[in-house]
Amino acid sequence: MAKSYESLSGLVDKPLRLSFFILYTLPFTIPHTLIQMGTQVTTDNPQPSDLVKGLGLFDATTLVMGSMIGSGVFIVAADISRQVQSPGLFFLTWVISGLMTVIAAVCYGELAGMMPKAGGQYIYLREAFGPLWGFLYGWTLFLVIQTGTVAAVAVAFGKFLGVFVPWVSAKTILLNFGTLAVFGHPIALTVSSLQFIAILVLLTLSILNIFGLRTGAGVQNVFTVLKVTALVGVILLGVWWASNHPVPASSIQGFWQGANWDMATVTVVSVAMVGPLFSSDAWNNVTFTGGEVMNPRRNLPVSLFVGTTTVCIIYLACNWAYYRALPFFGAPSGGLMGQGIQHAAEDRAATAAVQVMLGGKGAGLMAAAIMISTFGCTNGMVMAGARVYYAMAKDGLFFRSVGKIHPKYHTPAVSLIVQAVWASILTLTGTYNELLDYVIFAVVIFYILTIAGIFRLRQTRPDAPRPYRAWGYPVLPLLYIAFASFVELALLTHKTLRSFAGLSIVAIGIPVYYLWRRAATAPSASS
């Protein structure tokens, strides 16, 4: 996800209160000349209720890459390094997570080519295992995964804007209504300038995406190119620095420190992979827009492979640049070199590395780069996520109005606004980081189920058109399922409360599903 959680392991375990909290809390005018970027939409006389096919291969690829790259790659290195305590294992986590991501993307390519419809992964789970499983995915996506990530990334944008505009801060309170206790959990009824900016960003991008598919795609293309350029710049700085400075002796001597190559080592790496996996997450968002991709049976699989492969290589190279500029080992006290990667200030290893290489101006450059990255990531996730709730509404599993298409712009306008409102609420509560940490276990389960769906659909629909078949079937899909299952086991044993809290959020969706189905069938039964 391109995710912006500051430290996944540093969150306080309060799963039950957050599960209860979820239960408790359960068009516009803009100048018509706004951003006419990219190629023209191609569609055969669309009806007012239709989405249009307007995303080409480049658009789909930038959506994959832009949704993946948020703020995670800039900050998770510190947390991973503290968990594995070894440069070798540090890089191993990035290599394995990269391979897992690409394997998953290759598998999704078969499903995307087979069912190029709005909703993507929701559709795949529905068709493979039934509507309940599709609903549970969509339910969790709306409640926490997509909206929580949008909130977290928008807040990250605000935090780094604060580097240039000190007024933007969590300490600058604009409104204060006291506190409210929900099941013993005090919620501050305040609005800070940081929250205000985050909400402004996500509302602006949500409204922007109402005004045509090409508008949102144009924003995505520009910001993806900018953020990739920034990351490549960090890598080139690392190459330049490496040509003139040796690797710190401590990093070389302890390269495989603590790597005993036993089950304990495998478990440590598996738990530490949460950071890399979710820095690489949201690549599947392009499947949500399957109904709007031109030549989807070719462009969806290609964009998934090219996008994930490119980003995973960039991520590995960026972390190498951090490693070359900073000592791997460090202590909480001390300067940039004394803190190293492990204890970089506020876990901002990328900022520390660029400061070492460029001096004081490095902090400002990295803040600007992260702002670009998070803004583009927010746009991609806002644009894609709304298509899932639209598909659910068309199936009668979400508010009916969410299934409406804007008659002029052919976008899921209501879905975009509903998503923005809930993400804004999460932003105001300040619980999005904790919620995201709790659903990590559930997210991986949905990935496993979706890839397992390839096996089921090949049995139940052997004659269905498959313009693209997953490479390495059945070995690579089985390999992903096996290793992802081990990661789940490691999370279940080492982060038990958080894992069960995530499962409880998903489980709440089961009675909601049956209630929604009953409500959806009641009108037809009475008529």
XYZ file of C-alpha atoms in Angstrom:
527
model
C 0.000 0.000 0.000
C 1.673 1.931 -0.448
C 1.122 2.431 3.041
C 2.016 5.144 5.466
C 1.983 3.478 8.822
C 4.886 4.970 10.687
C 5.872 1.810 12.542
C 3.814 -1.308 12.226
C 5.296 -2.929 15.282
C 4.996 0.094 17.502
C 1.232 0.256 17.664
C -0.562 -0.455 20.921
C -2.607 -3.646 21.041
C -6.220 -2.557 21.517
C -8.044 -4.890 19.149
C -11.295 -5.288 21.041
C -11.945 -1.615 21.543
C -11.363 -0.923 17.845
C -13.667 -3.740 16.791
C -16.369 -2.244 19.021
C -15.555 1.205 17.678
C -16.260 0.067 14.136
C -19.609 -1.353 15.174
C -20.480 1.905 16.937
C -19.494 4.320 14.204
C -21.067 2.295 11.690
C -22.378 16.504 -8.327
C -20.347 19.568 -7.583
C -19.341 22.633 -9.549
C -15.852 22.852 -11.037
C -14.851 24.626 -14.240
C -15.393 22.411 -17.242
C -11.875 23.150 -18.427
C -10.396 21.156 -15.508
C -7.469 18.977 -16.582
C -7.987 17.507 -20.034
C -4.936 15.232 -19.995
C -4.196 11.985 -21.820
C -5.844 10.314 -24.769
C -9.516 10.556 -25.551
C -11.929 8.025 -24.094
C -12.904 5.396 -26.626
C -16.372 4.009 -26.238
C -19.166 2.858 -28.500
C -22.012 5.276 -27.774
C -22.139 4.713 -23.987
C -25.454 4.923 -22.215
C -25.772 7.316 -19.259
C -25.596 4.331 -16.877
C -22.390 2.897 -18.360
C -18.757 3.150 -17.360
C -16.505 3.880 -20.343
C -13.336 2.210 -21.542
C -10.704 4.922 -21.414
C -7.583 3.405 -19.784
C -4.773 2.273 -22.036
C -1.744 0.144 -21.180
C 0.277 3.120 -19.939
C -2.627 4.309 -17.765
C -3.136 0.848 -16.283
C 0.587 0.480 -15.567
C 0.850 3.859 -13.850
C -2.196 2.937 -11.772
C -0.405 -0.231 -10.616
C 2.830 1.590 -9.853
C 1.280 4.758 -8.477
C -0.980 2.865 -6.078
C 1.949 0.796 -4.813
C 4.311 3.696 -4.167
C 3.128 5.753 -1.211
C 5.245 6.579 1.824
C 6.060 3.034 2.953
C 9.296 2.690 0.990
C 10.595 5.835 2.691
C 9.961 4.729 6.297
C 9.551 0.957 6.804
C 13.267 0.172 6.424
C 13.962 1.220 10.023
C 11.304 -1.058 11.491
C 12.383 -4.030 9.360
C 16.030 -3.573 10.333
C 15.171 -3.579 14.037
C 13.224 -6.822 13.636
C 15.749 -8.833 11.614
C 18.961 -7.383 13.150
C 20.925 -8.338 10.030
C 21.638 -6.538 6.719
C 21.452 -9.853 4.863
C 18.041 -10.732 6.268
C 16.955 -7.134 5.688
C 17.553 -7.471 1.949
C 16.127 -10.996 1.953
C 12.771 -9.676 3.189
C 12.624 -7.272 0.237
C 13.632 -9.954 -2.280
C 11.064 -12.490 -1.019
C 8.268 -9.919 -0.742
C 9.070 -8.730 -4.258
C 8.901 -12.261 -5.640
C 5.640 -12.905 -3.807
C 4.137 -9.696 -5.161
C 5.108 -10.479 -8.763
C 3.884 -14.085 -8.475
C 0.554 -12.850 -7.115
C 0.284 -10.268 -9.894
C 0.963 -12.933 -12.533
C -1.793 -15.089 -11.036
C -4.212 -12.166 -10.949
C -3.421 -11.600 -14.611
C -5.293 -14.786 -15.521
C -8.350 -13.748 -13.528
C -8.223 -10.184 -14.861
C -8.090 -11.377 -18.463
C -10.893 -13.856 -17.807
C -13.198 -11.373 -16.003
C -12.336 -7.787 -17.011
C -15.130 -6.165 -15.035
C -15.510 -3.297 -12.601
C -14.783 -4.568 -9.096
C -11.814 -6.768 -9.924
C -10.865 -8.896 -6.931
C -14.416 -8.648 -5.570
C -15.672 -10.245 -8.788
C -12.988 -12.972 -8.723
C -13.902 -14.045 -5.180
C -17.617 -13.893 -5.942
C -17.287 -16.085 -9.013
C -14.870 -18.568 -7.429
C -16.398 -19.040 -3.981
C -19.789 -17.338 -3.994
C -21.225 -13.906 -3.186
C -20.529 -14.137 0.559
C -16.763 -14.196 0.023
C -16.947 -11.367 -2.467
C -18.976 -9.334 0.010
C -16.586 -10.001 2.902
C -13.721 -8.699 0.791
C -15.658 -5.628 -0.317
C -16.915 -5.038 3.237
C -13.399 -5.112 4.687
C -12.070 -3.047 1.790
C -14.595 -0.285 2.400
C -14.548 -0.403 6.189
C -10.780 -0.377 6.683
C -8.424 -1.520 3.904
C -9.025 1.049 1.158
C -10.500 3.886 3.188
C -8.045 3.411 6.055
C -5.136 3.486 3.635
C -6.487 6.568 1.878
C -6.777 8.276 5.272
C -3.282 7.229 6.354
C -1.620 8.290 3.100
C -3.459 11.625 3.065
C -2.293 12.282 6.625
C 1.264 11.396 5.564
C 0.966 14.039 2.828
C -0.024 16.563 5.486
C 2.827 15.599 7.786
C 5.444 16.246 5.113
C 3.687 19.423 4.003
C 4.319 20.492 7.586
C 8.062 20.524 6.810
C 7.418 23.571 4.621
C 4.314 24.955 6.374
C 4.719 24.503 10.170
C 1.063 25.457 10.688
C 0.142 22.016 9.338
C 0.596 19.965 12.478
C -1.296 17.587 14.734
C -0.654 20.091 17.520
C -2.466 22.927 15.738
C -6.053 22.437 16.930
C -8.691 24.183 14.847
C -11.780 22.826 16.605
C -12.103 21.276 20.058
C -15.325 19.662 21.238
C -13.817 17.718 24.141
C -13.722 13.915 24.258
C -16.192 11.092 23.800
C -15.840 7.706 25.500
C -16.799 4.753 23.288
C -16.642 1.437 25.170
C -14.020 2.935 27.453
C -11.979 4.262 24.543
C -11.609 8.067 24.714
C -11.931 9.699 21.304
C -10.762 13.299 21.052
C -13.411 15.401 19.346
C -10.881 17.758 17.824
C -9.870 18.773 14.329
C -6.221 19.639 13.790
C -4.759 21.482 10.821
C -3.122 18.198 9.806
C -6.488 16.423 9.687
C -7.997 19.377 7.837
C -5.355 19.189 5.088
C -5.678 15.395 4.835
C -9.458 15.620 4.441
C -9.101 18.481 1.969
C -6.759 16.367 -0.171
C -8.949 13.280 -0.236
C -12.139 15.273 -0.856
C -10.466 17.259 -3.645
C -9.218 14.123 -5.366
C -12.576 12.384 -4.938
C -14.414 15.296 -6.555
C -11.746 15.534 -9.250
C -12.304 11.894 -10.179
C -16.012 12.535 -10.687
C -15.199 14.717 -13.703
C -14.248 11.950 -16.087
C -12.051 8.890 -16.159
C -9.371 10.744 -18.113
C -9.176 13.439 -15.448
C -8.274 10.948 -12.731
C -6.004 8.985 -15.078
C -4.207 12.166 -16.131
C -3.457 13.091 -12.517
C -2.286 9.532 -11.892
C 0.049 9.495 -14.900
C 1.717 12.788 -13.988
C 2.301 11.962 -10.331
C 3.451 8.392 -11.004
C 6.100 9.656 -13.428
C 7.209 12.252 -10.873
C 7.446 9.813 -7.972
C 9.301 7.173 -10.003
C 11.721 9.889 -11.118
C 12.282 10.834 -7.467
C 12.999 7.229 -6.453
C 15.370 6.737 -9.378
C 17.091 9.927 -8.238
C 17.620 8.407 -4.767
C 19.097 5.280 -6.384
C 21.470 7.341 -8.559
C 22.555 9.295 -5.496
C 23.336 5.963 -3.841
C 25.440 4.877 -6.827
C 27.331 8.186 -6.750
C 27.874 7.918 -2.982
C 28.998 4.282 -3.214
C 31.677 5.184 -5.768
C 33.367 7.463 -3.250
C 32.575 5.955 0.163
C 33.121 2.423 1.516
C 30.425 0.418 3.279
C 30.630 0.908 7.081
C 32.701 -1.902 8.578
C 29.983 -2.868 11.067
C 27.502 -3.441 8.252
C 29.877 -5.812 6.479
C 30.981 -7.746 9.558
C 27.437 -8.333 10.743
C 25.876 -8.864 7.310
C 24.355 -12.262 8.207
C 24.301 -11.674 11.951
C 21.748 -13.914 13.694
C 20.885 -15.822 10.522
C 20.923 -19.428 11.724
C 18.797 -20.641 8.805
C 16.385 -22.487 11.040
C 12.664 -22.094 11.696
C 13.362 -19.207 14.038
C 15.078 -17.299 11.223
C 12.254 -18.081 8.799
C 9.701 -16.873 11.345
C 11.575 -13.610 11.984
C 11.779 -12.921 8.251
C 8.106 -13.792 7.781
C 6.951 -11.382 10.486
C 9.326 -8.659 9.234
C 7.903 -9.035 5.725
C 4.731 -7.233 6.790
C 6.484 -3.922 6.030
C 7.734 -4.783 2.515
C 4.525 -6.595 1.542
C 2.327 -3.677 2.451
C 4.689 -1.105 1.002
C 4.128 -3.097 -2.190
C 0.386 -3.501 -1.683
C -2.451 -1.931 -3.722
C -1.013 -3.270 -6.993
C -4.333 -5.105 -7.359
C -6.221 -1.801 -7.557
C -5.968 -1.811 -11.340
C -8.245 -4.865 -11.413
C -10.975 -2.769 -9.777
C -11.068 -0.680 -12.961
C -11.230 -3.728 -15.251
C -14.457 -2.538 -16.866
C -12.759 0.690 -18.021
C -9.525 -0.705 -19.465
C -9.223 -0.846 -23.241
C -8.227 -4.262 -24.579
C -8.328 -5.554 -20.975
C -7.523 -9.163 -21.819
C -4.057 -7.989 -22.835
C -3.507 -4.736 -20.965
C -4.525 -5.894 -17.486
C -2.091 -8.873 -17.281
C 0.735 -6.873 -18.886
C 0.260 -3.857 -16.608
C 0.178 -6.088 -13.524
C 3.454 -7.799 -14.432
C 5.331 -4.727 -15.677
C 4.116 -2.475 -12.860
C 4.859 -4.817 -9.955
C 8.210 -5.949 -11.340
C 9.389 -2.394 -11.905
C 8.355 -1.158 -8.460
C 9.831 -4.162 -6.613
C 13.183 -3.638 -8.365
C 13.085 0.080 -7.515
C 12.273 -0.719 -3.877
C 15.216 -3.105 -3.556
C 17.566 -0.578 -5.157
C 16.334 2.249 -2.889
C 17.004 0.189 0.213
C 20.472 -0.573 -1.126
C 21.010 3.204 -1.415
C 19.973 3.642 2.240
C 22.373 0.851 3.189
C 25.261 2.498 1.332
C 24.690 5.916 2.862
C 23.965 4.901 6.469
C 25.336 2.312 8.881
C 22.840 -0.524 9.237
C 23.241 -0.722 13.011
C 22.622 2.246 15.249
C 21.351 3.566 18.556
C 18.417 5.830 19.420
C 20.784 8.587 20.526
C 23.316 10.197 18.244
C 23.404 11.953 14.914
C 22.490 10.625 11.477
C 25.398 8.198 11.319
C 25.047 7.174 14.945
C 21.376 6.305 14.573
C 21.916 4.393 11.344
C 19.020 2.796 9.505
C 17.710 1.044 12.606
C 17.007 4.187 14.586
C 16.639 6.878 11.959
C 14.719 9.843 13.360
C 10.957 9.107 13.213
C 11.876 5.989 11.176
C 12.585 8.210 8.139
C 15.533 6.223 6.808
C 15.230 7.674 3.301
C 15.391 11.239 4.609
C 18.411 10.417 6.782
C 20.223 8.784 3.856
C 19.649 11.734 1.518
C 20.706 14.153 4.259
C 23.993 12.272 4.598
C 24.548 12.423 0.839
C 23.360 15.987 0.169
C 23.540 17.732 3.519
C 20.808 19.819 5.141
C 18.823 20.379 1.951
C 18.191 16.628 1.737
C 15.350 16.804 4.280
C 13.423 19.296 2.175
C 13.965 17.354 -1.037
C 12.715 14.131 0.533
C 9.702 15.875 2.050
C 8.779 17.151 -1.423
C 9.298 13.697 -2.931
C 7.082 12.057 -0.294
C 4.383 14.684 -0.817
C 4.353 13.897 -4.540
C 4.329 10.176 -3.824
C 1.502 10.266 -1.280
C -0.637 12.633 -3.372
C -0.404 10.308 -6.374
C -1.027 7.235 -4.234
C -4.129 8.799 -2.711
C -5.481 9.608 -6.179
C -4.956 6.074 -7.451
C -6.639 4.446 -4.477
C -9.550 6.905 -4.496
C -10.073 6.307 -8.199
C -9.910 2.498 -8.030
C -11.624 1.768 -4.720
C -14.898 3.404 -5.732
C -15.312 0.830 -8.517
C -15.569 -2.024 -5.988
C -18.414 -0.471 -3.997
C -20.115 0.362 -7.325
C -19.923 -3.331 -8.317
C -21.252 -4.409 -4.910
C -24.183 -2.008 -5.232
C -25.002 -3.399 -8.674
C -25.197 -6.826 -6.997
C -27.542 -5.481 -4.320
C -24.880 -5.767 -1.612
C -24.342 -2.077 -0.916
C -26.408 1.102 -0.920
C -28.293 1.187 -4.231
C -27.383 4.802 -4.927
C -23.693 3.822 -4.906
C -24.377 1.846 -8.097
C -25.370 4.974 -10.015
C -23.167 6.426 -12.755
C -22.847 10.148 -13.402
C -24.907 10.707 -16.591
C -22.391 13.106 -18.141
C -18.985 11.962 -16.912
C -19.679 8.200 -16.712
C -17.989 7.822 -13.322
C -19.297 6.229 -10.077
C -19.851 9.665 -8.516
C -21.889 8.548 -5.507
C -19.420 5.779 -4.715
C -16.538 8.255 -4.816
C -18.288 10.586 -2.370
C -19.379 7.819 0.024
C -15.789 6.520 0.088
C -14.475 10.031 0.751
C -16.899 10.603 3.621
C -15.954 7.380 5.424
C -12.222 7.976 4.856
C -12.685 11.466 6.317
C -14.357 9.996 9.408
C -11.424 7.616 9.877
C -9.070 10.567 9.480
C -10.872 12.473 12.223
C -10.861 9.515 14.645
C -7.138 8.963 14.161
C -7.558 5.175 14.388
C -6.697 4.285 10.773
C -3.119 3.162 11.505
C -4.251 0.766 14.236
C -7.116 -0.546 12.098
C -4.782 -1.196 9.176
C -2.368 -3.060 11.408
C -5.199 -5.303 12.581
C -6.479 -6.236 9.114
C -3.082 -7.226 7.710
C -3.839 -10.830 8.600
C -7.206 -10.665 6.824
C -5.778 -8.978 3.717
C -3.300 -11.804 3.155
C -6.140 -14.326 3.553
C -8.003 -12.605 0.711
C -4.895 -12.785 -1.465
C -4.561 -16.500 -0.720
C -8.255 -17.109 -1.451
C -8.123 -15.176 -4.711
C -5.139 -17.131 -5.994
C -6.758 -20.372 -4.828
C -9.701 -19.254 -6.958
C -7.609 -19.952 -10.062
C -7.601 -23.664 -9.201
C -11.320 -23.677 -8.459
C -12.292 -21.815 -11.621
C -10.165 -24.100 -13.802
C -12.201 -26.977 -12.406
C -15.646 -25.386 -12.433
C -15.200 -23.378 -15.665
C -12.650 -25.262 -17.742
C -14.025 -23.884 -21.026
C -14.158 -20.222 -20.004
C -12.065 -17.981 -22.268
C -8.618 -17.439 -20.779
C -6.601 -15.195 -23.096
C -3.794 -15.293 -20.556
C -2.862 -18.193 -18.284
C -0.798 -17.750 -15.144
C 2.865 -18.513 -15.653
C 4.190 -21.514 -13.786
C 0.748 -22.934 -12.989
C 0.308 -24.836 -10.705
C 3.770 -24.461 -9.110
C 3.954 -20.679 -8.678
C 0.398 -20.254 -7.337
C 0.968 -23.121 -4.900
C 4.297 -21.619 -3.865
C 2.612 -18.295 -3.109
C -0.193 -19.959 -1.154
C 2.281 -22.028 0.867
C 4.574 -19.140 1.800
C 1.727 -16.688 2.413
C 0.124 -19.297 4.694
C 3.361 -19.528 6.652
C 3.416 -15.727 6.985
C -0.142 -15.950 8.315
C 0.884 -18.596 10.842
C 3.794 -16.428 11.973
C 1.476 -13.430 12.401
C -1.075 -15.537 14.246
C 1.524 -16.755 16.739
C 3.467 -13.500 17.148
C 0.695 -10.916 16.774
C -2.221 -12.989 18.024
C -4.482 -10.239 19.330
C -4.064 -8.091 16.242
C -4.690 -11.040 13.925
C -7.874 -12.054 15.733
C -9.020 -8.428 15.772
C -8.622 -8.315 11.998
C -10.560 -11.544 11.618
C -13.323 -10.149 13.838
C -13.700 -7.161 11.509
C -14.156 -9.573 8.603
C -16.479 -11.835 10.621
C -18.775 -8.931 11.461
C -19.486 -8.839 7.733
C -21.173 -12.273 7.781
C -24.396 -11.223 9.561
C -24.286 -7.915 7.673
C -24.232 -9.866 4.388
C -27.346 -11.847 5.254
C -29.141 -8.748 6.506
C -28.281 -6.942 3.283
C -29.423 -9.871 1.150
C -32.706 -9.999 3.063
C -33.228 -6.264 2.604
C -32.383 -6.519 -1.104
C -34.819 -9.389 -1.718
C -37.645 -7.989 0.426
C -38.915 -5.471 -2.164
C -39.024 -8.068 -4.948
C -40.727 -10.601 -2.673
C -43.440 -8.122 -1.643
C -44.092 -7.161 -5.263
